[in-house]
Amino acid sequence: MTALAFTTDGRSSAGRALVAIVLTLVVAGTAVTPVAAAAATAVQDDGGDVEITRADGNVEVNVSGLEGEFDNVTVGLVDPAGSNETAAVSGGTAEVPIDNLTAGVGDDASLVGATVRVTAGGETYEDAVDLHTVTLAADAPVWFDDESGLVLPLERTGTEGITENDSVTVTAGDTDLEAAVRAGGTQLTISQSALVDAVDPSTAVDLEVSIADHESTRTLEPALRDTDDGLVLWHPLFETGTDYEVAVEDDGTKYINNSATPADPGEIDLAPLTGASEVDATVSSADGTLVDDPELSLESFDLTATVADDGSAVAFEQGVDGLTVTNAVVDASTNDTTAYALAGSGTIEDGRFALENATVTENDTLTLWTNAGVGTVELSTAPADPEESNAAEESDGGDESGFLGSVLEVGSLGVLLLVPGLIGPAVGYGAFRFREEWTRDRLKITSVIAVGFSLAAALGLVVTVGSGLWPLSLPDHAVALVGVVLGTVSAPATYYYVGFPAGRATGSTGGYTIDVTVTDGDRPLDGRTKIGYRLADSPDADPKSTTIRGGTGRISVPTRGCWTLAAKHGQHESEAVEATRRRSSVTLTVPFPATVTVTDREDGEPIPGATVTRRDDGTTHTTDANGTVTLESDSGGSSTEVEISHEKYDDRTETVSFTQDGDREVALAPRTGRVRLRSRVDGAPVGSTPLRLSPREQVLRERYGTITLRTGDDGVATRDGLLVGQYRAEISPPAGRDDIFDGGKSILTVREDRSATAEVDATFTWSLSAAQRERIDQLRGRIRELSDHAGRDTTIPRYYGSVVESMLEAVETLPEAGHHFAHGETDPDAVADSLLAAAAKSIDAINDAMTTKRNVDLFAACADMPDPGLEWDGECDPAAVIDRLESDLMTQRNALKDRYEDVTGRVETERGTVSEAAPAEEMVRHAWELGSDAGRGEEAIATIYAALLLLEAVDGLFERDALRERLSRTVF
């Protein structure tokens, strides 16, 4: 081997490398040499008791309060029966891992309040300590069981020590709830009513299980699920028997907007939206808003399971017993076929699910359709039996006193690899740097060889020298360290002289090294970059290439001359740059395309159709449906200035850099206005009415779809922040009233920073039938007959008859009273027919009351009095009639009784002030009989209302002077 001729600089480099080796050996010796364990401290105190607690996975025993002096204590698990452990006392405290105490405890034993016994100084102490753990399965589905309530699956690997006789405290909000354990300790169940009482419906349902040093949490949120019965909206607080206002829309073409009552706990049926993958959902009840999510995506869940029964079944790692599976599909990894693994439906029992039509392996993915949605199961092989693994290790002769024990005692394989990993690169760097041939690749290979050499040398010396001469103690560490140093130092020389002869020849042929820096115009590139190079005067020669990392590297070229270099990073390339021996440092700039995403400043939504204009060359680009556009660097420029514009937004100018992280998000300020809509029926305002606002421009349709609004009690709905443009406001017929209403629409224009107002009018299409109009004419004829008597004054009968006339006029105004029918279920035909029937009965009552002998004699005595032309000044209100028809009959009867007693008292009071009170007394009696004999149904309610009107007329009889004069006339 040819000796190396070191120059003064070379000796200096070697010296610096040697110093680095010595420092590294000092560090390595410190790491390898074992540290003697500190002696245990005896406890001496004045007396007291023993504290037994759980902390950091240990049972912690505090004996500082005991008298006496001792070095250790014995800790054991008494109930259930477990193991005993002796633990050293340090600082008055001893610790024993919980796993050691529970070793040998059966899976069916409860560790809730387990009895722990401590023996210290000849005395025994016992206390109850919770040694169980409960871990909520974060990715498993949650569902409702008809008998148990909300089912919370648990992770099998993080749950132990609970049985079905135990209960677990689950904190919801600020309330502690008692959760029952079921399914062999793999599930918790909570009463839904208790959960509803514990949490605020407008917030997420946060659940927490906390047991001493163990804590597990899970948040339950609204979910869109695809179940056996179709698409449902799921929420843990949805209760059966409770009405919810539901507004759900998928993509603007299908929507649900009505009141719904869950048939099953937690589920609101969304059958009309079958196939939707994302919805805009709002659900509220009398207690508040439970769901308000504009982007609620279809939920799926993830489970993990092992392959069982040779692939004909799977065993789940989460507690999902009781979950009904209606379909199972296996996606084989070896081909594109799909296997349906289930003939009918099945249920997961005892943590297992049997497949019927297919088998699975660890490489398959199993998809399940369940009553809690669709889930994916990741499969793996079952772990080996621990007893079989131990037997296999014993059969292989595993003994820590043999070769493996020697390796472990020498400081572990990790230290043997760490020391050469530090020294090898230092020596290699010095050797190659001395010859100006250092590269990252050579340094990397040197490190690998150093590890191999040093490991072999260390193990060989320990086996041949250490194990034969000394016990495995400090000398073995020294022997191993010598092997590490020998292997580390010999590695660079071996590689330099044996593995890279061509590199040594470089200096003799006039070659040189080129320092290369690759940037994106701003900073060095991350990751790997390929560098291509060739002689500038040999353009047809095949280029050479190498790879550098982190944006910097050194390339050795074999000959002098001008070399052309270029960089390629991924799919992006730099311009070519020339290097010479005089100018041996080059910088290559790789420009990257820049993606500009244009969004709305107010809500962050992407803006498609925005124009991006480059100022350097005037070219324009238009953003796609995601609001993005990609710009390429021209002429190697590192940046460019762009102007972004859109007809609905303010323009903006930005600088875009063509660097690794040059992607930009630019938020435009929207040009918006305000919309104020008024809901009407035939021009009359109606409250709480759903309206639709549809953009008339394509760009707005893509932005909003269809906007749903609902007016308040004042009949007004507003929407702020709408982009400028034209919209169409529509009102639909009230729900279920298409037969008597037609929807309407109105066009409005939204202008920037202004309010656009529109009235949206629905039309009431109902009208009186020919039969009803004929009935009105007949009843008017009968009213005229009340005053058609010769020789008698008919002022009072005509006065009462005007009450019936007001009822007929109310019927005639019903076609203009459509707004009263917009929010109820009352049929206008029923109102008209009921009023007409009540009017007919009222005429009969008036005629009977006014034709008694006393009244006939009074009216004959008043025949010479002038006709005052008086009529009742009250009115029959259609709205009042409709409200009464939507009320219950008993309420109306009670109102009649109260009014009858009031008017009867008034008549008794006025009796002494007039000569004859019979026109009032008889009308009160007949009005009471009219209402009390009305029967049932809508006609009965209308008749009671007519009786109330007649009683009002009796009360007003004493207020009119012309009528009191007739009551004051002496008959004889």
Short mmCIF file of N, CA, C and O in Angstrom, two decimals, residues 711-816:
data_model
loop_
_atom_site.label_atom_id
_atom_site.label_comp_id
_atom_site.label_asym_id
_atom_site.label_seq_id
_atom_site.Cartn_x
_atom_site.Cartn_y
_atom_site.Cartn_z
N THR A 711 -89.13 34.31 7.34
CA THR A 711 -89.53 35.59 7.91
C THR A 711 -89.85 35.43 9.39
O THR A 711 -90.23 34.35 9.86
N GLY A 712 -89.71 36.53 10.13
CA GLY A 712 -90.07 36.53 11.53
C GLY A 712 -91.55 36.77 11.71
O GLY A 712 -92.34 36.78 10.74
N ASP A 713 -91.96 36.99 12.95
CA ASP A 713 -93.37 37.23 13.23
C ASP A 713 -93.87 38.51 12.58
O ASP A 713 -95.08 38.66 12.35
N ASP A 714 -92.94 39.42 12.28
CA ASP A 714 -93.34 40.66 11.62
C ASP A 714 -93.40 40.52 10.10
O ASP A 714 -93.64 41.50 9.39
N GLY A 715 -93.17 39.28 9.59
CA GLY A 715 -93.25 39.05 8.16
C GLY A 715 -92.03 39.53 7.39
O GLY A 715 -92.10 39.66 6.17
N VAL A 716 -90.91 39.79 8.08
CA VAL A 716 -89.73 40.34 7.42
C VAL A 716 -88.55 39.38 7.63
O VAL A 716 -88.35 38.86 8.73
N ALA A 717 -87.78 39.16 6.56
CA ALA A 717 -86.54 38.38 6.62
C ALA A 717 -85.43 39.19 5.98
O ALA A 717 -85.65 39.84 4.95
N THR A 718 -84.25 39.19 6.60
CA THR A 718 -83.12 39.95 6.06
C THR A 718 -81.93 39.04 5.86
O THR A 718 -81.78 38.03 6.55
N ARG A 719 -81.07 39.41 4.93
CA ARG A 719 -79.81 38.70 4.69
C ARG A 719 -78.74 39.73 4.33
O ARG A 719 -78.89 40.48 3.37
N ASP A 720 -77.72 39.80 5.17
CA ASP A 720 -76.62 40.73 4.93
C ASP A 720 -75.50 40.04 4.15
O ASP A 720 -75.40 38.81 4.11
N GLY A 721 -74.64 40.83 3.55
CA GLY A 721 -73.44 40.30 2.92
C GLY A 721 -73.66 39.53 1.65
O GLY A 721 -72.89 38.64 1.32
N LEU A 722 -74.70 39.84 0.88
CA LEU A 722 -74.93 39.17 -0.41
C LEU A 722 -74.16 39.90 -1.50
O LEU A 722 -74.15 41.14 -1.56
N LEU A 723 -73.54 39.12 -2.37
CA LEU A 723 -72.82 39.71 -3.48
C LEU A 723 -73.78 40.48 -4.38
O LEU A 723 -74.95 40.08 -4.57
N VAL A 724 -73.30 41.56 -4.97
CA VAL A 724 -74.15 42.39 -5.82
C VAL A 724 -74.61 41.59 -7.02
O VAL A 724 -73.92 40.70 -7.52
N GLY A 725 -75.81 41.91 -7.51
CA GLY A 725 -76.36 41.23 -8.67
C GLY A 725 -77.86 41.07 -8.55
O GLY A 725 -78.49 41.57 -7.61
N GLN A 726 -78.45 40.36 -9.52
CA GLN A 726 -79.89 40.15 -9.54
C GLN A 726 -80.26 38.82 -8.90
O GLN A 726 -79.59 37.81 -9.10
N TYR A 727 -81.37 38.84 -8.14
CA TYR A 727 -81.87 37.66 -7.45
C TYR A 727 -83.39 37.58 -7.67
O TYR A 727 -84.06 38.59 -7.92
N ARG A 728 -83.89 36.36 -7.55
CA ARG A 728 -85.34 36.15 -7.59
C ARG A 728 -85.79 35.61 -6.24
O ARG A 728 -85.31 34.57 -5.79
N ALA A 729 -86.70 36.35 -5.60
CA ALA A 729 -87.25 35.92 -4.32
C ALA A 729 -88.57 35.20 -4.58
O ALA A 729 -89.41 35.69 -5.35
N GLU A 730 -88.78 34.06 -3.94
CA GLU A 730 -89.98 33.25 -4.17
C GLU A 730 -90.59 32.86 -2.84
O GLU A 730 -89.89 32.63 -1.85
N ILE A 731 -91.91 32.77 -2.84
CA ILE A 731 -92.64 32.25 -1.70
C ILE A 731 -93.46 31.07 -2.19
O ILE A 731 -94.11 31.13 -3.24
N SER A 732 -93.41 29.99 -1.48
CA SER A 732 -94.16 28.79 -1.85
C SER A 732 -95.50 28.79 -1.12
O SER A 732 -95.67 29.47 -0.11
N PRO A 733 -96.46 28.04 -1.63
CA PRO A 733 -97.70 27.89 -0.87
C PRO A 733 -97.40 27.34 0.51
O PRO A 733 -96.48 26.54 0.67
N PRO A 734 -98.11 27.79 1.53
CA PRO A 734 -97.88 27.23 2.87
C PRO A 734 -97.97 25.72 2.84
O PRO A 734 -98.68 25.13 2.02
N ALA A 735 -97.22 25.07 3.72
CA ALA A 735 -97.12 23.62 3.73
C ALA A 735 -98.50 22.98 3.78
O ALA A 735 -99.32 23.28 4.64
N GLY A 736 -98.75 22.09 2.82
CA GLY A 736 -100.01 21.36 2.79
C GLY A 736 -101.20 22.16 2.32
O GLY A 736 -102.34 21.70 2.40
N ARG A 737 -101.01 23.38 1.77
CA ARG A 737 -102.11 24.24 1.38
C ARG A 737 -102.05 24.60 -0.09
O ARG A 737 -102.50 25.67 -0.51
N ASP A 738 -101.47 23.68 -0.88
CA ASP A 738 -101.34 23.96 -2.31
C ASP A 738 -102.69 24.14 -2.99
O ASP A 738 -102.79 24.76 -4.05
N ASP A 739 -103.77 23.57 -2.40
CA ASP A 739 -105.08 23.62 -3.04
C ASP A 739 -105.74 24.99 -2.91
O ASP A 739 -106.67 25.31 -3.67
N ILE A 740 -105.26 25.82 -1.97
CA ILE A 740 -105.93 27.12 -1.78
C ILE A 740 -104.95 28.29 -1.90
O ILE A 740 -105.35 29.43 -1.70
N PHE A 741 -103.66 28.01 -2.21
CA PHE A 741 -102.68 29.08 -2.37
C PHE A 741 -101.84 28.85 -3.62
O PHE A 741 -101.57 27.70 -3.99
N ASP A 742 -101.42 29.92 -4.24
CA ASP A 742 -100.42 29.89 -5.30
C ASP A 742 -99.21 30.69 -4.83
O ASP A 742 -99.37 31.75 -4.21
N GLY A 743 -97.99 30.17 -5.12
CA GLY A 743 -96.78 30.89 -4.75
C GLY A 743 -96.58 32.11 -5.62
O GLY A 743 -97.19 32.26 -6.69
N GLY A 744 -95.67 32.97 -5.19
CA GLY A 744 -95.36 34.17 -5.96
C GLY A 744 -93.87 34.42 -5.99
O GLY A 744 -93.10 33.77 -5.29
N LYS A 745 -93.44 35.36 -6.79
CA LYS A 745 -92.02 35.67 -6.91
C LYS A 745 -91.83 37.15 -7.16
O LYS A 745 -92.76 37.85 -7.59
N SER A 746 -90.61 37.61 -6.90
CA SER A 746 -90.28 39.00 -7.11
C SER A 746 -88.81 39.10 -7.48
O SER A 746 -87.99 38.34 -6.98
N ILE A 747 -88.48 40.00 -8.38
CA ILE A 747 -87.10 40.21 -8.82
C ILE A 747 -86.54 41.44 -8.10
O ILE A 747 -87.20 42.46 -7.99
N LEU A 748 -85.29 41.31 -7.60
CA LEU A 748 -84.66 42.45 -6.95
C LEU A 748 -83.18 42.48 -7.31
O LEU A 748 -82.59 41.47 -7.68
N THR A 749 -82.62 43.67 -7.23
CA THR A 749 -81.20 43.87 -7.56
C THR A 749 -80.47 44.35 -6.31
O THR A 749 -80.86 45.33 -5.68
N VAL A 750 -79.40 43.61 -5.96
CA VAL A 750 -78.58 43.98 -4.80
C VAL A 750 -77.45 44.88 -5.29
O VAL A 750 -76.71 44.53 -6.22
N ARG A 751 -77.33 46.04 -4.68
CA ARG A 751 -76.27 46.99 -5.03
C ARG A 751 -75.33 47.15 -3.84
O ARG A 751 -75.73 46.95 -2.69
N GLU A 752 -74.11 47.54 -4.14
CA GLU A 752 -73.07 47.60 -3.13
C GLU A 752 -73.42 48.59 -2.03
O GLU A 752 -73.81 49.73 -2.31
N ASP A 753 -73.30 48.10 -0.79
CA ASP A 753 -73.52 48.92 0.41
C ASP A 753 -74.91 49.54 0.46
O ASP A 753 -75.11 50.59 1.08
N ARG A 754 -75.87 48.88 -0.18
CA ARG A 754 -77.25 49.37 -0.14
C ARG A 754 -78.18 48.22 0.22
O ARG A 754 -77.81 47.05 0.16
N SER A 755 -79.41 48.59 0.59
CA SER A 755 -80.40 47.59 0.99
C SER A 755 -81.47 47.48 -0.08
O SER A 755 -82.06 48.50 -0.50
N ALA A 756 -81.71 46.26 -0.56
CA ALA A 756 -82.75 46.00 -1.55
C ALA A 756 -83.95 45.36 -0.86
O ALA A 756 -83.79 44.37 -0.13
N THR A 757 -85.13 45.94 -1.06
CA THR A 757 -86.34 45.46 -0.42
C THR A 757 -87.31 44.92 -1.47
O THR A 757 -87.48 45.52 -2.53
N ALA A 758 -87.96 43.80 -1.16
CA ALA A 758 -88.93 43.22 -2.09
C ALA A 758 -90.04 42.58 -1.28
O ALA A 758 -89.81 42.03 -0.19
N GLU A 759 -91.25 42.68 -1.83
CA GLU A 759 -92.39 42.00 -1.24
C GLU A 759 -92.68 40.76 -2.08
O GLU A 759 -92.81 40.84 -3.30
N VAL A 760 -92.78 39.62 -1.39
CA VAL A 760 -93.04 38.35 -2.07
C VAL A 760 -94.44 37.92 -1.69
O VAL A 760 -94.73 37.65 -0.51
N ASP A 761 -95.32 37.91 -2.69
CA ASP A 761 -96.75 37.77 -2.45
C ASP A 761 -97.26 36.41 -2.92
O ASP A 761 -97.06 36.02 -4.07
N ALA A 762 -97.91 35.68 -2.01
CA ALA A 762 -98.64 34.46 -2.38
C ALA A 762 -100.11 34.82 -2.60
O ALA A 762 -100.62 35.80 -2.03
N THR A 763 -100.80 34.06 -3.41
CA THR A 763 -102.19 34.35 -3.77
C THR A 763 -103.11 33.31 -3.15
O THR A 763 -102.88 32.11 -3.28
N PHE A 764 -104.16 33.84 -2.48
CA PHE A 764 -105.20 32.98 -1.91
C PHE A 764 -106.22 32.69 -3.00
O PHE A 764 -106.91 33.61 -3.49
N THR A 765 -106.33 31.46 -3.43
CA THR A 765 -107.14 31.12 -4.61
C THR A 765 -108.55 30.67 -4.27
O THR A 765 -109.36 30.45 -5.17
N TRP A 766 -108.87 30.56 -2.99
CA TRP A 766 -110.19 30.06 -2.60
C TRP A 766 -111.24 31.15 -2.80
O TRP A 766 -110.98 32.34 -2.62
N SER A 767 -112.48 30.74 -3.15
CA SER A 767 -113.60 31.68 -3.28
C SER A 767 -114.88 30.98 -2.85
O SER A 767 -114.94 29.75 -2.76
N LEU A 768 -115.91 31.79 -2.59
CA LEU A 768 -117.21 31.24 -2.20
C LEU A 768 -117.83 30.48 -3.36
O LEU A 768 -117.76 30.91 -4.52
N SER A 769 -118.46 29.37 -3.02
CA SER A 769 -119.15 28.60 -4.05
C SER A 769 -120.51 29.23 -4.36
O SER A 769 -121.01 30.09 -3.61
N ALA A 770 -121.12 28.82 -5.46
CA ALA A 770 -122.45 29.34 -5.83
C ALA A 770 -123.47 28.98 -4.77
O ALA A 770 -124.36 29.79 -4.43
N ALA A 771 -123.35 27.78 -4.17
CA ALA A 771 -124.30 27.36 -3.15
C ALA A 771 -124.18 28.23 -1.91
O ALA A 771 -125.19 28.58 -1.27
N GLN A 772 -122.94 28.59 -1.56
CA GLN A 772 -122.74 29.43 -0.38
C GLN A 772 -123.29 30.83 -0.62
O GLN A 772 -123.89 31.43 0.29
N ARG A 773 -123.11 31.36 -1.83
CA ARG A 773 -123.66 32.70 -2.12
C ARG A 773 -125.19 32.66 -2.11
O ARG A 773 -125.85 33.60 -1.64
N GLU A 774 -125.76 31.59 -2.62
CA GLU A 774 -127.23 31.47 -2.61
C GLU A 774 -127.74 31.39 -1.17
O GLU A 774 -128.77 31.99 -0.82
N ARG A 775 -126.97 30.68 -0.31
CA ARG A 775 -127.37 30.57 1.09
C ARG A 775 -127.33 31.94 1.77
O ARG A 775 -128.21 32.27 2.58
N ILE A 776 -126.34 32.75 1.44
CA ILE A 776 -126.26 34.09 2.01
C ILE A 776 -127.48 34.92 1.62
O ILE A 776 -128.07 35.63 2.46
N ASP A 777 -127.90 34.86 0.34
CA ASP A 777 -129.09 35.60 -0.10
C ASP A 777 -130.33 35.15 0.65
O ASP A 777 -131.18 35.98 1.04
N GLN A 778 -130.45 33.84 0.87
CA GLN A 778 -131.62 33.33 1.59
C GLN A 778 -131.65 33.85 3.03
O GLN A 778 -132.71 34.25 3.54
N LEU A 779 -130.46 33.83 3.69
CA LEU A 779 -130.42 34.28 5.08
C LEU A 779 -130.69 35.78 5.19
O LEU A 779 -131.29 36.25 6.16
N ARG A 780 -130.27 36.56 4.20
CA ARG A 780 -130.56 38.00 4.23
C ARG A 780 -132.07 38.22 4.12
O ARG A 780 -132.64 39.15 4.72
N GLY A 781 -132.73 37.37 3.34
CA GLY A 781 -134.18 37.48 3.23
C GLY A 781 -134.86 37.21 4.56
O GLY A 781 -135.81 37.91 4.95
N ARG A 782 -134.32 36.25 5.30
CA ARG A 782 -134.91 35.93 6.60
C ARG A 782 -134.64 37.06 7.60
O ARG A 782 -135.46 37.33 8.49
N ILE A 783 -133.48 37.71 7.47
CA ILE A 783 -133.19 38.86 8.35
C ILE A 783 -134.19 39.98 8.09
O ILE A 783 -134.69 40.64 9.04
N ARG A 784 -134.52 40.22 6.82
CA ARG A 784 -135.50 41.28 6.51
C ARG A 784 -136.86 40.95 7.09
O ARG A 784 -137.62 41.85 7.47
N GLU A 785 -137.19 39.66 7.17
CA GLU A 785 -138.50 39.26 7.70
C GLU A 785 -138.63 39.61 9.18
O GLU A 785 -139.75 39.72 9.70
N LEU A 786 -137.48 39.74 9.88
CA LEU A 786 -137.56 40.08 11.31
C LEU A 786 -138.20 41.46 11.51
O LEU A 786 -138.78 41.74 12.58
N SER A 787 -138.09 42.36 10.55
CA SER A 787 -138.65 43.71 10.68
C SER A 787 -139.84 43.92 9.74
O SER A 787 -140.24 45.05 9.51
N ASP A 788 -140.39 42.84 9.22
CA ASP A 788 -141.50 42.96 8.28
C ASP A 788 -142.83 42.69 9.01
O ASP A 788 -143.49 41.67 8.77
N HIS A 789 -143.21 43.59 9.97
CA HIS A 789 -144.45 43.41 10.74
C HIS A 789 -145.18 44.75 10.78
O HIS A 789 -144.64 45.74 11.28
N ALA A 790 -146.42 44.79 10.28
CA ALA A 790 -147.22 46.02 10.29
C ALA A 790 -147.79 46.25 11.69
O ALA A 790 -148.13 45.30 12.39
N GLY A 791 -147.86 47.50 12.09
CA GLY A 791 -148.45 47.86 13.38
C GLY A 791 -147.51 47.64 14.54
O GLY A 791 -147.95 47.74 15.68
N ARG A 792 -146.29 47.33 14.27
CA ARG A 792 -145.32 47.13 15.36
C ARG A 792 -144.03 47.86 15.03
O ARG A 792 -143.62 47.96 13.87
N ASP A 793 -143.36 48.34 16.08
CA ASP A 793 -142.03 48.93 15.91
C ASP A 793 -141.01 47.77 15.83
O ASP A 793 -141.01 46.87 16.67
N THR A 794 -140.16 47.77 14.81
CA THR A 794 -139.22 46.65 14.59
C THR A 794 -137.76 47.10 14.78
O THR A 794 -136.84 46.44 14.29
N THR A 795 -137.58 48.20 15.50
CA THR A 795 -136.20 48.70 15.68
C THR A 795 -135.33 47.69 16.43
O THR A 795 -134.20 47.40 16.02
N ILE A 796 -135.84 47.12 17.54
CA ILE A 796 -135.02 46.18 18.33
C ILE A 796 -134.81 44.88 17.57
O ILE A 796 -133.67 44.37 17.52
N PRO A 797 -135.84 44.24 16.94
CA PRO A 797 -135.57 43.02 16.14
C PRO A 797 -134.56 43.29 15.02
O PRO A 797 -133.69 42.44 14.74
N ARG A 798 -134.68 44.47 14.36
CA ARG A 798 -133.73 44.78 13.29
C ARG A 798 -132.31 44.98 13.86
O ARG A 798 -131.31 44.63 13.23
N TYR A 799 -132.26 45.53 15.09
CA TYR A 799 -130.96 45.70 15.76
C TYR A 799 -130.29 44.35 15.97
O TYR A 799 -129.09 44.16 15.68
N TYR A 800 -131.04 43.38 16.48
CA TYR A 800 -130.46 42.04 16.66
C TYR A 800 -130.14 41.39 15.32
O TYR A 800 -129.17 40.65 15.18
N GLY A 801 -130.99 41.65 14.33
CA GLY A 801 -130.75 41.07 13.00
C GLY A 801 -129.46 41.56 12.39
O GLY A 801 -128.82 40.86 11.59
N SER A 802 -129.02 42.80 12.75
CA SER A 802 -127.76 43.32 12.18
C SER A 802 -126.55 42.51 12.67
O SER A 802 -125.48 42.52 12.06
N VAL A 803 -126.72 41.81 13.84
CA VAL A 803 -125.64 40.93 14.30
C VAL A 803 -125.45 39.79 13.30
O VAL A 803 -124.31 39.45 12.92
N VAL A 804 -126.53 39.23 12.83
CA VAL A 804 -126.43 38.14 11.85
C VAL A 804 -125.91 38.69 10.53
O VAL A 804 -125.13 38.02 9.83
N GLU A 805 -126.30 39.91 10.18
CA GLU A 805 -125.81 40.51 8.94
C GLU A 805 -124.28 40.63 8.98
O GLU A 805 -123.60 40.40 7.97
N SER A 806 -123.71 40.97 10.16
CA SER A 806 -122.25 41.07 10.25
C SER A 806 -121.60 39.70 10.05
O SER A 806 -120.49 39.60 9.51
N MET A 807 -122.30 38.64 10.45
CA MET A 807 -121.77 37.29 10.23
C MET A 807 -121.74 36.96 8.75
O MET A 807 -120.77 36.38 8.23
N LEU A 808 -122.77 37.37 8.02
CA LEU A 808 -122.81 37.12 6.57
C LEU A 808 -121.73 37.93 5.86
O LEU A 808 -121.10 37.46 4.92
N GLU A 809 -121.53 39.17 6.31
CA GLU A 809 -120.48 40.00 5.70
C GLU A 809 -119.10 39.39 5.95
O GLU A 809 -118.21 39.46 5.08
N ALA A 810 -118.92 38.78 7.14
CA ALA A 810 -117.64 38.13 7.43
C ALA A 810 -117.39 36.97 6.47
O ALA A 810 -116.26 36.76 6.00
N VAL A 811 -118.46 36.22 6.17
CA VAL A 811 -118.31 35.11 5.21
C VAL A 811 -117.92 35.65 3.84
O VAL A 811 -117.07 35.10 3.14
N GLU A 812 -118.53 36.77 3.45
CA GLU A 812 -118.24 37.34 2.13
C GLU A 812 -116.80 37.88 2.03
O GLU A 812 -116.26 37.99 0.93
N THR A 813 -116.19 38.23 3.17
CA THR A 813 -114.81 38.74 3.13
C THR A 813 -113.76 37.64 3.23
O THR A 813 -112.55 37.92 3.16
N LEU A 814 -114.17 36.41 3.40
CA LEU A 814 -113.19 35.32 3.53
C LEU A 814 -112.25 35.21 2.32
O LEU A 814 -111.06 34.93 2.50
N PRO A 815 -112.68 35.40 1.08
CA PRO A 815 -111.73 35.32 -0.05
C PRO A 815 -110.62 36.36 0.04
O PRO A 815 -109.59 36.21 -0.62
N GLU A 816 -110.83 37.44 0.80
CA GLU A 816 -109.77 38.44 0.97
C GLU A 816 -109.01 38.24 2.28
O GLU A 816 -108.17 39.07 2.65
#
